[in-house]
CSV table of C-alpha atoms in Angstrom, one decimal:
chain,number,residue,atom,x,y,z
U,1,PRO,CA,-47.1,-77.5,14.2
U,2,PHE,CA,-50.9,-77.7,13.9
U,3,VAL,CA,-51.4,-79.8,17.0
U,4,GLN,CA,-49.0,-77.6,19.0
U,5,GLN,CA,-50.9,-74.5,17.9
U,6,ARG,CA,-54.2,-76.0,18.9
U,7,THR,CA,-52.8,-77.0,22.3
U,8,GLN,CA,-51.5,-73.5,22.9
U,9,TYR,CA,-54.8,-72.0,21.8
U,10,TRP,CA,-56.6,-74.2,24.3
U,11,ILE,CA,-54.2,-73.4,27.1
U,12,TRP,CA,-54.2,-69.7,26.5
U,13,GLY,CA,-58.0,-69.9,26.6
U,14,LEU,CA,-57.9,-71.2,30.2
U,15,THR,CA,-56.2,-68.3,31.8
U,16,GLU,CA,-53.7,-65.6,31.2
U,17,PRO,CA,-50.0,-66.3,31.5
U,18,ILE,CA,-48.0,-64.6,34.2
U,19,ALA,CA,-46.6,-61.4,32.6
U,20,ASP,CA,-42.9,-61.9,33.1
U,21,LYS,CA,-43.0,-65.7,32.6
U,22,VAL,CA,-44.0,-66.0,29.0
U,23,TRP,CA,-41.8,-67.9,26.5
U,24,GLN,CA,-38.7,-68.0,28.7
U,25,SER,CA,-36.0,-70.3,27.4
U,26,TRP,CA,-34.8,-73.3,29.4
U,27,GLN,CA,-31.4,-74.8,28.9
U,28,TYR,CA,-29.9,-78.2,28.5
U,29,GLU,CA,-26.1,-78.5,28.2
U,30,ASP,CA,-25.8,-74.7,27.6
U,31,GLN,CA,-28.2,-74.8,24.7
U,32,THR,CA,-31.7,-73.6,24.4
U,33,ALA,CA,-33.8,-76.8,24.7
U,34,GLY,CA,-37.2,-75.1,24.5
U,35,TYR,CA,-39.4,-72.6,26.1
U,36,ILE,CA,-41.5,-72.3,29.3
U,37,THR,CA,-44.7,-70.3,29.9
U,38,GLN,CA,-46.2,-70.2,33.4
U,39,PHE,CA,-49.9,-69.5,34.0
U,40,ASP,CA,-51.6,-68.4,37.2
U,41,LEU,CA,-54.6,-70.5,38.0
U,42,GLY,CA,-56.0,-68.0,40.4
U,43,LYS,CA,-56.1,-67.3,44.1
U,44,ASP,CA,-58.6,-70.1,44.8
U,45,ASN,CA,-56.2,-72.8,43.4
U,46,ASN,CA,-53.0,-71.4,44.9
U,47,SER,CA,-51.1,-73.0,42.1
U,48,SER,CA,-49.8,-72.5,38.6
U,49,PHE,CA,-49.7,-74.4,35.3
U,50,ILE,CA,-46.5,-74.6,33.3
U,51,PHE,CA,-46.4,-75.2,29.5
U,52,VAL,CA,-43.0,-76.5,28.3
U,53,THR,CA,-41.8,-77.0,24.8
U,54,VAL,CA,-38.9,-79.1,23.6
U,55,HIS,CA,-37.1,-78.1,20.4
U,56,GLY,CA,-37.0,-80.8,17.8
U,57,ALA,CA,-39.4,-83.1,19.5
U,58,GLY,CA,-42.7,-84.3,18.3
U,59,HIS,CA,-45.5,-85.4,20.6
U,60,GLU,CA,-43.3,-88.3,21.8
U,61,VAL,CA,-40.6,-86.2,23.4
U,62,PRO,CA,-38.6,-89.1,24.9
U,63,ALA,CA,-38.4,-90.8,21.5
U,64,TYR,CA,-37.0,-87.7,19.8
U,65,ARG,CA,-35.1,-85.9,22.5
U,66,PRO,CA,-34.4,-88.4,25.3
U,67,ALA,CA,-31.8,-86.4,27.2
U,68,GLU,CA,-33.9,-83.2,27.2
U,69,ALA,CA,-37.0,-85.3,28.2
U,70,LEU,CA,-35.2,-86.6,31.2
U,71,ALA,CA,-34.0,-83.1,32.2
U,72,MET,CA,-37.5,-81.8,31.8
U,73,PHE,CA,-39.1,-84.6,33.8
U,74,SER,CA,-36.4,-84.3,36.5
U,75,SER,CA,-37.1,-80.6,36.8
U,76,TYR,CA,-40.7,-81.3,37.2
U,77,LEU,CA,-40.2,-83.9,39.9
U,78,ASN,CA,-37.7,-81.6,41.7
U,79,GLY,CA,-40.1,-78.6,41.5
U,80,LYS,CA,-37.4,-76.5,39.7
U,81,TRP,CA,-39.7,-74.9,37.0
U,82,ASP,CA,-39.8,-71.5,38.5
U,83,VAL,CA,-39.3,-69.3,35.4
U,84,LYS,CA,-36.9,-66.4,35.9
U,85,PRO,CA,-37.3,-63.4,33.6
């Protein structure tokens, strides 16, 4: 938990999260697999940053949760991380 807390502290220090896109759950096989928070990087960047957690996984997500890791990576590649409130 310490490493995750430090990572979150660092990320939250970069910019503010988008108000309605904080700690939204994401699903895998009808179960909450983790949470997503989306950050706005500003008008100059015209992009966002998305922080994703996976329940029950350490820093080696594919080793601990391979199916969820594949679903997360596939969502990233397909650009389907738009968080709905």
